[in-house]
Coordinates of C-alpha atoms and ligand atoms in Angstrom, one line a residue:
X1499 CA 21.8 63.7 -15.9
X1500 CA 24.7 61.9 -13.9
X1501 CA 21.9 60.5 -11.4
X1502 CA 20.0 59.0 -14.0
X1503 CA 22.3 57.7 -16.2
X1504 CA 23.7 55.9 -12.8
X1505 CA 20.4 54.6 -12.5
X1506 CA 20.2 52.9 -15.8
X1507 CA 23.9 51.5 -15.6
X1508 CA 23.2 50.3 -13.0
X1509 CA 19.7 48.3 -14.0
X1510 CA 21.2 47.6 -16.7
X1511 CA 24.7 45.8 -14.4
X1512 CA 21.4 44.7 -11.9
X1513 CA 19.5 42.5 -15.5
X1514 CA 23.3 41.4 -16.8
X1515 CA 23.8 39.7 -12.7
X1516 CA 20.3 38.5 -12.9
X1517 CA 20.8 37.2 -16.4
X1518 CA 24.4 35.4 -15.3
X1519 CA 22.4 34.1 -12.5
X1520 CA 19.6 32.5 -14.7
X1521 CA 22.2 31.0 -16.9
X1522 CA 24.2 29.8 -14.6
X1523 CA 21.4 28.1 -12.8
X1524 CA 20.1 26.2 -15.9
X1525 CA 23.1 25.4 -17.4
X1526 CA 25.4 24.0 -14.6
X1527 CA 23.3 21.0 -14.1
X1528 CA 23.8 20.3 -18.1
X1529 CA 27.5 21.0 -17.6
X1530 CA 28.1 18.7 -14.6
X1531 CA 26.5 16.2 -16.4
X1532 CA 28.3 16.5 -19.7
X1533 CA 31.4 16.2 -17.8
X1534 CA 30.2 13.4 -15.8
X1535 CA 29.3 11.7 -18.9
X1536 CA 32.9 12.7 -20.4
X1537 CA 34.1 11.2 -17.4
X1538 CA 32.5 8.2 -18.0
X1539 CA 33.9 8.0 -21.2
X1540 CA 37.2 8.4 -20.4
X1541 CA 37.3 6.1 -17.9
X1542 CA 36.1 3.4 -20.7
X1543 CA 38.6 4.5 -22.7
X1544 CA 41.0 3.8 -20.2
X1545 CA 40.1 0.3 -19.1
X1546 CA 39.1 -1.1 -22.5
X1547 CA 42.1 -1.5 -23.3
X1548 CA 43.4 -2.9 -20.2
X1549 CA 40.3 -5.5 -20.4
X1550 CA 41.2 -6.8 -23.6
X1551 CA 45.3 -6.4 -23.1
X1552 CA 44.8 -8.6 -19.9
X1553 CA 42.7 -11.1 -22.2
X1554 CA 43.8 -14.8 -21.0
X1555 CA 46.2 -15.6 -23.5
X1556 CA 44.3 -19.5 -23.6
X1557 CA 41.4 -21.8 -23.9
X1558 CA 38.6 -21.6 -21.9
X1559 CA 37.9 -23.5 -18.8
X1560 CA 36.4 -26.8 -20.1
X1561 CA 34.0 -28.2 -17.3
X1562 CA 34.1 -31.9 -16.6
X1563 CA 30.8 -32.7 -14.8
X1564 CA 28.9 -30.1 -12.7
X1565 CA 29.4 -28.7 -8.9
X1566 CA 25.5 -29.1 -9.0
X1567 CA 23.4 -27.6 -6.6
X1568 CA 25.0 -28.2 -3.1
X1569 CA 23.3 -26.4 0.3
X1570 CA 25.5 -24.2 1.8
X1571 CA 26.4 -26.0 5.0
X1572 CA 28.1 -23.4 7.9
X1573 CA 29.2 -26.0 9.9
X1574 CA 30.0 -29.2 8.4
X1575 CA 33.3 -27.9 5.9
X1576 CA 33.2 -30.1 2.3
X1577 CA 35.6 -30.8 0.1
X1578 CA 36.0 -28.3 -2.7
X1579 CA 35.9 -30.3 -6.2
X1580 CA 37.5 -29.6 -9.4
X1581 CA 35.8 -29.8 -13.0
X1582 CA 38.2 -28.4 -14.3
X1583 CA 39.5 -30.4 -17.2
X1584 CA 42.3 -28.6 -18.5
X1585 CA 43.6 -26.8 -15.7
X1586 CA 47.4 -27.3 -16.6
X1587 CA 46.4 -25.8 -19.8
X1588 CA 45.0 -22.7 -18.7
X1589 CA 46.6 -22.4 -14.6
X1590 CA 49.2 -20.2 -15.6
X1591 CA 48.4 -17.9 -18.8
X1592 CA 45.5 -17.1 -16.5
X1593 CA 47.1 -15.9 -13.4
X1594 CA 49.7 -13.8 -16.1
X1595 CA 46.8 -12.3 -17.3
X1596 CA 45.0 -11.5 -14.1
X1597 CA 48.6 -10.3 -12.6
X1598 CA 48.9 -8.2 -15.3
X1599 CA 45.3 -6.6 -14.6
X1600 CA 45.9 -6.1 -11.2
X1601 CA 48.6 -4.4 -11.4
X1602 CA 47.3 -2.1 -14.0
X1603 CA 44.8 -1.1 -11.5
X1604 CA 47.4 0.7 -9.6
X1605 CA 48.8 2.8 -12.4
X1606 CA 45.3 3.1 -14.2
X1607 CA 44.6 7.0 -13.8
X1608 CA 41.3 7.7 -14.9
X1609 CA 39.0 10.3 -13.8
X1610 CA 36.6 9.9 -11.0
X1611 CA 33.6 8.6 -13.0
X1612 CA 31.0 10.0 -10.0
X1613 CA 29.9 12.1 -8.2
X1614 CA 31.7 12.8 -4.8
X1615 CA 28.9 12.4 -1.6
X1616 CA 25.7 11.5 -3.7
X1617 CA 24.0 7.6 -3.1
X1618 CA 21.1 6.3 -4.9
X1619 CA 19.9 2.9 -6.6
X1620 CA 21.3 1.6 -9.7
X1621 CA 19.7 -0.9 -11.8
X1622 CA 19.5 -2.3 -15.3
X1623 CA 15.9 -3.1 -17.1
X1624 CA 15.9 -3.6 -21.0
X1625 CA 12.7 -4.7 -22.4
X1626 CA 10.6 -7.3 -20.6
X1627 CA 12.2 -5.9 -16.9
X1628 CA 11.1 -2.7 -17.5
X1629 CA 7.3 -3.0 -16.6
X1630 CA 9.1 -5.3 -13.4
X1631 CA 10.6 -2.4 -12.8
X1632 CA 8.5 0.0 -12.4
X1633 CA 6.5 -2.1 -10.1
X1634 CA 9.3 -2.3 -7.6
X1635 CA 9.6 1.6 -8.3
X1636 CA 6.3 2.6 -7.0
X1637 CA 6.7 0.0 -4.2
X1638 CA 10.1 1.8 -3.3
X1639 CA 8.1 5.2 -3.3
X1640 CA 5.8 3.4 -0.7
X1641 CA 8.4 3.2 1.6
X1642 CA 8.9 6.9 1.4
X1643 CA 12.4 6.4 0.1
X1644 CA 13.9 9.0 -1.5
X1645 CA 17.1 7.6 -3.1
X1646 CA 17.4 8.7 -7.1
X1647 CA 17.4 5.4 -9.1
X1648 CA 19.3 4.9 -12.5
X1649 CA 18.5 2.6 -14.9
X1650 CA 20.9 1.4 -16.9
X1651 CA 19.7 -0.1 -20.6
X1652 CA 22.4 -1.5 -23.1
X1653 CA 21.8 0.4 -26.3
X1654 CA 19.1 1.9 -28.3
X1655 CA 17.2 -1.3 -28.8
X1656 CA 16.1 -1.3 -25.2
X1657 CA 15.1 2.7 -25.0
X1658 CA 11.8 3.4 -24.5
X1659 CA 11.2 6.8 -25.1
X1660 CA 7.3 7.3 -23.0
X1661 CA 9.0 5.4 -20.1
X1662 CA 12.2 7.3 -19.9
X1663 CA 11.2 10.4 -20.4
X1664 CA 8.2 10.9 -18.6
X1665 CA 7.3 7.8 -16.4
X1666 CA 10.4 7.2 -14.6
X1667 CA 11.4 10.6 -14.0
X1668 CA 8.1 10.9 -12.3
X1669 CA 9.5 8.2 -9.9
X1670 CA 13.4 10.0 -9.3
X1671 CA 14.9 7.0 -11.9
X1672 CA 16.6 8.1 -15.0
X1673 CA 18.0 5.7 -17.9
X1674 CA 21.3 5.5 -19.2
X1675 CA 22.0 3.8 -22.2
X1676 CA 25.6 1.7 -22.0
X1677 CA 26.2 2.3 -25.9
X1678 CA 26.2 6.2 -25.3
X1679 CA 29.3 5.5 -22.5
X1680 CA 31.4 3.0 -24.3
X1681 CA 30.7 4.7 -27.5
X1682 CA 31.5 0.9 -28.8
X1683 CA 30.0 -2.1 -30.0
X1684 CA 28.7 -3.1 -26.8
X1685 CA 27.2 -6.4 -27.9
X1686 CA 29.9 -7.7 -25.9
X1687 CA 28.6 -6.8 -22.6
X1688 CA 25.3 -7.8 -22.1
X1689 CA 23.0 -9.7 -20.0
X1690 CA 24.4 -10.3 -16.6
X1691 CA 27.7 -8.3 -17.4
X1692 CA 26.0 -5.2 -17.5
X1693 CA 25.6 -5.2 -14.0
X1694 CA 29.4 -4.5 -12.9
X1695 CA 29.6 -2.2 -15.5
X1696 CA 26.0 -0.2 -14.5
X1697 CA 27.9 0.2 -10.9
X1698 CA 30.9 1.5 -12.0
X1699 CA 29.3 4.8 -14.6
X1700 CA 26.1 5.2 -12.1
X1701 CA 26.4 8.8 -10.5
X1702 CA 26.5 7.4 -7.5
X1703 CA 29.5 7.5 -4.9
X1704 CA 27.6 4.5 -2.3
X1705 CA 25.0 2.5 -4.1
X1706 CA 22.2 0.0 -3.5
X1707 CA 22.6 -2.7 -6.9
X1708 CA 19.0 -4.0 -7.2
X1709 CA 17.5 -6.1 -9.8
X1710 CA 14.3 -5.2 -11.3
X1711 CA 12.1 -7.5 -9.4
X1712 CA 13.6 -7.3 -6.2
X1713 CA 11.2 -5.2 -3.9
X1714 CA 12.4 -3.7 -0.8
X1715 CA 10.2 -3.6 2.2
X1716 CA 11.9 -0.5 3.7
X1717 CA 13.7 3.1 2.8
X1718 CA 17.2 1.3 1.8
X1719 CA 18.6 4.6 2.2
X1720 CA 19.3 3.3 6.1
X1721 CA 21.4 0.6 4.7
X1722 CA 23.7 2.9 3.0
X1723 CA 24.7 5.3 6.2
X1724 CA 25.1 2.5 8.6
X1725 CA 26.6 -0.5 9.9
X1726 CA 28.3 -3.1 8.4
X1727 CA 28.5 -1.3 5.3
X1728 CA 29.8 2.3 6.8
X1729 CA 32.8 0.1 8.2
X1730 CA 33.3 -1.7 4.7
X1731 CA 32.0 -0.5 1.8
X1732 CA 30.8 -4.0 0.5
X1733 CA 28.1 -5.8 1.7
X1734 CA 26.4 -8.7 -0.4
X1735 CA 23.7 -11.2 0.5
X1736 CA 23.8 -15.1 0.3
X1737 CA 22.5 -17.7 -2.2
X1738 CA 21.4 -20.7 -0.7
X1739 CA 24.0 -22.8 -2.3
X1740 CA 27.6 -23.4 -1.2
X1741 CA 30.5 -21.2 -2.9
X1742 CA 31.6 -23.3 -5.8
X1743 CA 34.9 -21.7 -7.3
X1744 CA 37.3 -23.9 -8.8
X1745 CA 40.7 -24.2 -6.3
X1746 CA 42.5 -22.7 -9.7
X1747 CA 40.7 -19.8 -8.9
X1748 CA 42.4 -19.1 -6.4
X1749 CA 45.8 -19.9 -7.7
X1750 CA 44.9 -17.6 -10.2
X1751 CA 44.2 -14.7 -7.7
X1752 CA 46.8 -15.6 -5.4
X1753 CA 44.3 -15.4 -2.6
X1754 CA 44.2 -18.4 -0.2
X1755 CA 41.5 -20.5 -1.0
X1756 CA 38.4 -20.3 1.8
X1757 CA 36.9 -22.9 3.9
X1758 CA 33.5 -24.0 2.5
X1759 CA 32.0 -23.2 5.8
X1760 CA 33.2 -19.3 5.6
X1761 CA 30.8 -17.9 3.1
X1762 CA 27.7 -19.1 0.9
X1763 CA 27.8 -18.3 -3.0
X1764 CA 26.5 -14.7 -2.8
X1765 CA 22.7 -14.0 -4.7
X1766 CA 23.8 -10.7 -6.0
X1767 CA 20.4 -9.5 -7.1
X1768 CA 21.3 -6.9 -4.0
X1769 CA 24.7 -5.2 -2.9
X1770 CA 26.0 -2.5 -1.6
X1771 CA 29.0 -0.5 -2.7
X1772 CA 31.1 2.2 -1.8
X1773 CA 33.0 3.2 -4.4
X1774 CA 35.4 5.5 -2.4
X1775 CA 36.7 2.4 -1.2
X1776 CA 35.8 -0.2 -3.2
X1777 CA 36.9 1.2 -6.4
X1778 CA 39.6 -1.1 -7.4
X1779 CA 36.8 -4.4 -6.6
X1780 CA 34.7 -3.1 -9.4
X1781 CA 37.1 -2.7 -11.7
X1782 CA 38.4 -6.5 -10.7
X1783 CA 34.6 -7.8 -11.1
X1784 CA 34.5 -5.8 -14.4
X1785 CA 37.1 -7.7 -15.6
X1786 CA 35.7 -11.4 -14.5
X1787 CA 32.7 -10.0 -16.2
X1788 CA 34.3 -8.6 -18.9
X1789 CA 35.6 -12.4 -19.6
X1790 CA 33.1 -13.8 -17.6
X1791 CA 31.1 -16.1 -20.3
X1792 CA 34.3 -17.6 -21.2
X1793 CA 36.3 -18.2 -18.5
X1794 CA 35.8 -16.5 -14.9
X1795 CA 31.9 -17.8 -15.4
X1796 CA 32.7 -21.1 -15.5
X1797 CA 35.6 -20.9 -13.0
X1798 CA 33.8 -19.2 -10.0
X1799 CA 30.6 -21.2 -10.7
X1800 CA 31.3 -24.6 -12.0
X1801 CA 28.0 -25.5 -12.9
X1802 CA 26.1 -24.5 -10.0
X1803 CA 22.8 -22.7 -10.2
X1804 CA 22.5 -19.1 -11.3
X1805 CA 26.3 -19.4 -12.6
X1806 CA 26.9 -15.6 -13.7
X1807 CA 28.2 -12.0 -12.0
X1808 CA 27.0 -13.1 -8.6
X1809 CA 30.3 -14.3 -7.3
X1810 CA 32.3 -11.8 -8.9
X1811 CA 32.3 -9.0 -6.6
X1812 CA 33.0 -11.2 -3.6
X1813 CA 36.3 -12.6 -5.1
X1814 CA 37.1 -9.5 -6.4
X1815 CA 37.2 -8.1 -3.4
X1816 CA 39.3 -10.8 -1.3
X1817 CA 41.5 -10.8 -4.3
X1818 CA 42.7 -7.6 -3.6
X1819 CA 42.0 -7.8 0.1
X1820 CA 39.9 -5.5 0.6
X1821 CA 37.2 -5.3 3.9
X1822 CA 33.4 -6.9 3.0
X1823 CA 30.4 -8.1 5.0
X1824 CA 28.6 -10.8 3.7
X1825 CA 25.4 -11.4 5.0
X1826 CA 24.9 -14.8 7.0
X1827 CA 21.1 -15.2 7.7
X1828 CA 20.1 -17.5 4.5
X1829 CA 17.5 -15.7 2.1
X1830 CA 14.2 -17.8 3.2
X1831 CA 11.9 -18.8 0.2
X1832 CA 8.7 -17.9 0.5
X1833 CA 5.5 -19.3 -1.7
X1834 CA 2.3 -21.4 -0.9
X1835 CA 1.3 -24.6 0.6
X1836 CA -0.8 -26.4 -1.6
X1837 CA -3.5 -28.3 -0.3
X1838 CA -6.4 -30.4 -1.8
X1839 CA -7.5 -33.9 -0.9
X1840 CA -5.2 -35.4 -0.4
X1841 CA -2.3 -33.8 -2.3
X1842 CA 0.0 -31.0 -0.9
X1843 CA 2.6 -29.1 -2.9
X1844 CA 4.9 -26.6 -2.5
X1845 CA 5.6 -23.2 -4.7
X1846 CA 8.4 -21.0 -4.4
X1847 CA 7.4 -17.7 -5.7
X1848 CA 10.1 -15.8 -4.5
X1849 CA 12.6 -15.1 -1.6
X1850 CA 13.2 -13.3 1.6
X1851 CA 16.9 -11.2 2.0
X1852 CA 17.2 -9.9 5.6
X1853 CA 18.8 -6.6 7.1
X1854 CA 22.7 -6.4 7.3
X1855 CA 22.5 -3.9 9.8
X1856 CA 20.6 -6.6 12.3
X1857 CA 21.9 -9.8 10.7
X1858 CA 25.5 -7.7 11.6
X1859 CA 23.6 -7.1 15.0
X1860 CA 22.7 -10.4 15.5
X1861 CA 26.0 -12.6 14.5
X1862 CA 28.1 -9.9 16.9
X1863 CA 26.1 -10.4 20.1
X1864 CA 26.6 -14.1 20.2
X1865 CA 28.6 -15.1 23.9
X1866 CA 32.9 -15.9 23.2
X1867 CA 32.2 -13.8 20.0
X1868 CA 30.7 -16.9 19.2
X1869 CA 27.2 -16.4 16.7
X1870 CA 24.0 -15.0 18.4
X1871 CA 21.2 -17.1 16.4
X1872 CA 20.9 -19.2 19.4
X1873 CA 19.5 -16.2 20.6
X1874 CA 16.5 -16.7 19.0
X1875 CA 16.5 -13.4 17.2
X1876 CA 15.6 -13.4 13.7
X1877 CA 16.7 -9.8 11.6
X1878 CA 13.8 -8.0 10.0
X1879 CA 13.1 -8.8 6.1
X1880 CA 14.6 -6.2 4.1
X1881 CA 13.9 -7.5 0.5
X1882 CA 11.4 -9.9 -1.2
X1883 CA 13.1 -11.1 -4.3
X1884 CA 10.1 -11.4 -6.4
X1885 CA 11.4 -13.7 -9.5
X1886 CA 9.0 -16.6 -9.7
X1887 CA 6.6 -14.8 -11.0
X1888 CA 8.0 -11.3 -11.4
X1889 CA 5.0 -9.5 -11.1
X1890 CA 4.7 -8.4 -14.5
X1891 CA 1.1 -9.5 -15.7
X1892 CA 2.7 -9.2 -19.4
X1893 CA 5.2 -11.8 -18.6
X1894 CA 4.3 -15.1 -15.9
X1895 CA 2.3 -13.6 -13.4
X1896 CA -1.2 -14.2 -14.8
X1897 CA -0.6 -17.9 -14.9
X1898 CA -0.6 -21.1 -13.0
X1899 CA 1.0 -20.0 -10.0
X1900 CA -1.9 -17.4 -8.9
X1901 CA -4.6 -20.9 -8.9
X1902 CA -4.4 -23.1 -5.9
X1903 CA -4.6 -27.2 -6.6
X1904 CA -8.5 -26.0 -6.5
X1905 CA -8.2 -24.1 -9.9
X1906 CA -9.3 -20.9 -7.9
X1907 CA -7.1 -17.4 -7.5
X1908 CA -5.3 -18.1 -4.9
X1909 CA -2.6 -15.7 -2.5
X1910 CA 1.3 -16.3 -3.4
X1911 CA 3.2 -15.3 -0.1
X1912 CA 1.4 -17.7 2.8
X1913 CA 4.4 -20.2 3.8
X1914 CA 6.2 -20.2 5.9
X1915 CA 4.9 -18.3 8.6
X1916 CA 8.3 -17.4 10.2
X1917 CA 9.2 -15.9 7.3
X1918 CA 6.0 -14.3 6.6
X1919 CA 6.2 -12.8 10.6
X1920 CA 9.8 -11.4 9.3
X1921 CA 8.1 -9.3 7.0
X1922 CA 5.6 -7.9 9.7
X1923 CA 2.7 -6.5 7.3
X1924 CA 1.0 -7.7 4.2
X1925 CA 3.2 -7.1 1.7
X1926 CA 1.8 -9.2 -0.9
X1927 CA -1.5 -7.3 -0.9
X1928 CA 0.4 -4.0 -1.3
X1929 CA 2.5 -5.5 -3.9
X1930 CA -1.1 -6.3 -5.9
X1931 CA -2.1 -2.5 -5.2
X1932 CA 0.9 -1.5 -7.4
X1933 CA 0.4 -3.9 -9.5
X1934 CA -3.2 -2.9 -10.8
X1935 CA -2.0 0.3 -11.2
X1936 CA 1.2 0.1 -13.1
X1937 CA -0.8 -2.6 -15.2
X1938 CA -4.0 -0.2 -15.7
X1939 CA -1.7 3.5 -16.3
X1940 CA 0.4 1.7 -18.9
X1941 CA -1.4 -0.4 -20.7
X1942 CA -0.3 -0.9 -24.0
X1943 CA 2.8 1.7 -23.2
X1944 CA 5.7 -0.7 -22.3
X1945 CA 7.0 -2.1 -25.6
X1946 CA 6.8 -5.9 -24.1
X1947 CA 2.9 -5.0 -23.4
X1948 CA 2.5 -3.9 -26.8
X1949 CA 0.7 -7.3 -28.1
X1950 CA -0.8 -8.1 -24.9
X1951 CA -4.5 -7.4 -24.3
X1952 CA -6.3 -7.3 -21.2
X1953 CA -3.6 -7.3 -18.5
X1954 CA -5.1 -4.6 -16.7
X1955 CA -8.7 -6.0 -16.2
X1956 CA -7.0 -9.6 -15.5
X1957 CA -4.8 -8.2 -12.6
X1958 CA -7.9 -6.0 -11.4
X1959 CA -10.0 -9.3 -11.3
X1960 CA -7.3 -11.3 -9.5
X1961 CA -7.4 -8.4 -7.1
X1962 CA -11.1 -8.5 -6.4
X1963 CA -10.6 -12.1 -5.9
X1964 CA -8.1 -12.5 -3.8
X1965 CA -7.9 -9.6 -1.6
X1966 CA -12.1 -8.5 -1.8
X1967 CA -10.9 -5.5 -1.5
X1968 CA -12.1 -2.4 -3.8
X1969 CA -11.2 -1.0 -6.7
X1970 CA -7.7 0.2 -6.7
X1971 CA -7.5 3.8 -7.4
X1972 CA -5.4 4.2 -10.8
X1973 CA -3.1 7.1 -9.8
X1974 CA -0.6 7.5 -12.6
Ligands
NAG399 C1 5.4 7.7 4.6 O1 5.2 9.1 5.0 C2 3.8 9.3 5.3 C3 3.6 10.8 5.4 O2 4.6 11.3 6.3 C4 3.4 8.5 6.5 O3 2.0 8.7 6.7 C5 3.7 7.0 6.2 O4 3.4 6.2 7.3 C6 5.1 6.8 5.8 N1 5.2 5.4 5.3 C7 6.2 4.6 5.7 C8 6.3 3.3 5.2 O5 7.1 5.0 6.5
NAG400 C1 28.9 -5.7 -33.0 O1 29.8 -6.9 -32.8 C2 29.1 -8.1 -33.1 C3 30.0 -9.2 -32.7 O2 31.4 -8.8 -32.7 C4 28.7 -8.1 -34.6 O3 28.0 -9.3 -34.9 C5 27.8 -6.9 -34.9 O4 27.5 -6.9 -36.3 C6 28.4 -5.6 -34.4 N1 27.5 -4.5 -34.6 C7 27.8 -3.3 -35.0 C8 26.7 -2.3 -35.0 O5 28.9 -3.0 -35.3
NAG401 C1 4.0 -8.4 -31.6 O1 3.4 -9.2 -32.7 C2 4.0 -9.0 -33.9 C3 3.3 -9.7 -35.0 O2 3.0 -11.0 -34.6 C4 5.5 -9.4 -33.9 O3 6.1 -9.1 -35.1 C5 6.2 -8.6 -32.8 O4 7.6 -9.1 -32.6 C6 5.5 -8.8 -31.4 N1 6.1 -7.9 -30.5 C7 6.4 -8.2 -29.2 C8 6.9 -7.2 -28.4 O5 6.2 -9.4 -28.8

């Protein structure tokens, strides 16, 4: 019969749609992200070569003394010194090079390497940073954020199956192994210089950068749809020491060479980026990083503390003059007091970045356009760059540090106050809470753990110390 044979084509056309449907529903997320990672790949391809074509055709920088650790001063200017001991020798094969790099950029026709519209957190964690990490993860998920985090490891070595499979994906953060990307002997880019290269494959079109065990205090996903960054696409935070780049530099970069009073070396273990229009900066700070140990490292840094990516993206950016904030309320270490008898010491255990959006705020309200700290207004704390100790019991945290000059458990965060008021709640006591129970769920999991016994019931009894309070609850 007609009827029923209409009937059954058309169940049949009705489970074919349903079946498209299905497939297309489970496979285009696989898709997208195999051409995403094709992307990726092609864009490597692309600007390997370029990295090593644009190779400085000369020795490396050879420092003569140290810039040392000088305070960044915004009102009295300084005299920018030179270490540079063979700057005849190298002046000019550098700037060659870094011409011929720069202008590569414009001609450089690679794929978009993310996704258009999407914003997240990228990060990179390999082995001891990992249980760090996760720390600052749940901490993150405290603040109700929402923003997908990826994790960027540099090969095979540094995967750990348990965690990236099933713990991290539990917290919205996914790993992705460098080696998989380049496809190449990656040995060459490690340690700090994975960092520009973790921004430029992440997913991500406008990103948060944040290190392991740097713990936000708020949903950073405000930070990424407003002001200053919205009106620049860069936005970086500063170091307490002075910007020490050799005046080579910039000869080098053909960029006219800043007053020491303009900007502070930047503490890059937070940025923000846009790549829709900052782009062409992270493929100039790929390249200083790219040659970084050798030469830009050296040159940007000269012997200052923390010498590494952190002034890369900065100068990358002016290099090409291109629109950035940089933060100017000074990160604000925060630690103990230490007070017995007679004796009082002091212990940095970590420090205080603020909010652009109200350190932005604050610097614009100033009268004559002049800047509004006399105002007395202080921006919010943002970040608490948790590094001495990271809180990782299977690393430094269950040591001296946790002991007051008394020998008992004592509180980290106390001094000073202002700083402590810029923070607004008790942060270190909800730091502890995810502490004991990253330290009691993975036990033993984490491959740095693997030899360590104990670290959950030592946290736990620091806990009950310190804070009296009662047994965490172990969630998972
Ligand atoms: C997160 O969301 C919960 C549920 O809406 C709310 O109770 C809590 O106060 C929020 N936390 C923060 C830090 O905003
Ligand atoms: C990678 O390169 C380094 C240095 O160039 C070399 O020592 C190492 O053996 C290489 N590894 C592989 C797997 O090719
Ligand atoms: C654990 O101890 C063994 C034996 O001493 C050692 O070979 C291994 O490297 C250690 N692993 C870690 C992660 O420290």
């Amino acid at each position: 019969m007609p009827g029923a044979r209409r009937t059954i084509v058309a169940s049949l056309f009705l489970v074919f749609l349903l079946l498209n449907l299905h497939y297309l529903r489970h496979q285009r997320p696989k898709c997208q992200h195999s051409t995403l990672h094709d992307q990726r790949s092609q864009l490597w391809q692309q600007l390997h070569p370029l990295l090593a074509r644009y190779a400085p055709q000369c020795p490396a920088p050879i420092l003569r003394g140290s810039a040392g650790a000088v305070r960044f001063d915004s009102v009295t200017p300084i005299p920018r010194e030179d270490y540079i001991e063979n700057r005849n020798e190298i002046e000019l094969p550098m700037q060659t090079a870094h011409d011929g790099f720069v202008q590569s950029l414009h001609t450089l026709n690679s794929p978009r390497a993310f996704i258009s519209g999407t914003k997240g957190i990228v990060t990179a964690a390999g082995g001891t940073y990992l249980p760090t990490l996760v720390v600052t993860l749940h901490l993150l998920r405290r603040t109700n954020s929402t923003l997908p985090v990826e994790v960027f490891l540099q090969d095979d070595s540094e995967y750990e199956a348990e965690i990236c499979e099933r713990v991290l994906p539990a917290l919205n953060a996914n790993c992705i192994l460098l080696s998989s990307i380049t496809n190449t002997n990656t040995t060459r880019i490690k340690g700090y210089q994975l960092k520009a290269f973790a921004i430029l494959f992440s997913t991500f079109e406008t990103l948060l950068w944040l290190d392991a065990d740097n713990i936000p205090l708020h949903d950073p996903a405000l930070l990424l749809t407003s002001a200053p960054f919205t009106t620049t696409g860069l936005v970086t935070w500063p170091d307490f020491w002075t910007n020490t780049a050799a005046g080579i530099y910039f000869t080098i970069s053909r960029q006219p060479t800043p007053e020491s009073t303009s900007r502070a070396s930047t503490e890059a273990g937070t940025l923000l980026l846009s790549k829709r229009t900052h782009l062409p900066t992270l493929l100039l700070a790929a390249y200083y990083n790219f040659h970084g140990p050798e030469y830009y490292y050296p040159l940007l840094n000269q012997g200052a503390p923390g010498a590494g990516d952190k002034d890369t993206f900065l100068h990358a950016a002016t290099a090409l003059d291109l629109p950035f904030y940089a933060v100017r309320t000074p990160p604000v270490d925060i630690g103990r007091m230490n007070t017995a008898a007679k004796a009082t010491a002091a212990l940095n255990a970590g420090f205080v970045q603020v909010d652009p959006g109200e350190d932005f705020a604050v610097h614009r309200m100033g009268p004559d356009g002049r800047k509004g700290a006399g105002l007395g207004l202080t921006p919010r704390a943002f970040f608490i760059h948790a590094g001495a100790p990271e809180f990782n019991p299977g690393k430094e945290l269950l040591g001296r540090k946790l002991r007051g000059l008394d020998g008992r458990p004592a509180r980290l965060w106390t001094y000073p106050p202002m700083a402590l008021e810029s923070i607004g709640f008790d942060a270190e006591r909800v730091v502890w809470e995810e502490t004991v129970s990253v330290a009691c769920a993975y036990e033993g999991l984490f491959v740095s753990w693997r030899n360590n016994t104990g670290l959950c019931e030592g946290v736990r009894a620091h806990w009950r110390a310190v804070f009296k309070g009662d047994d965490v609850v172990v969630g998972g």
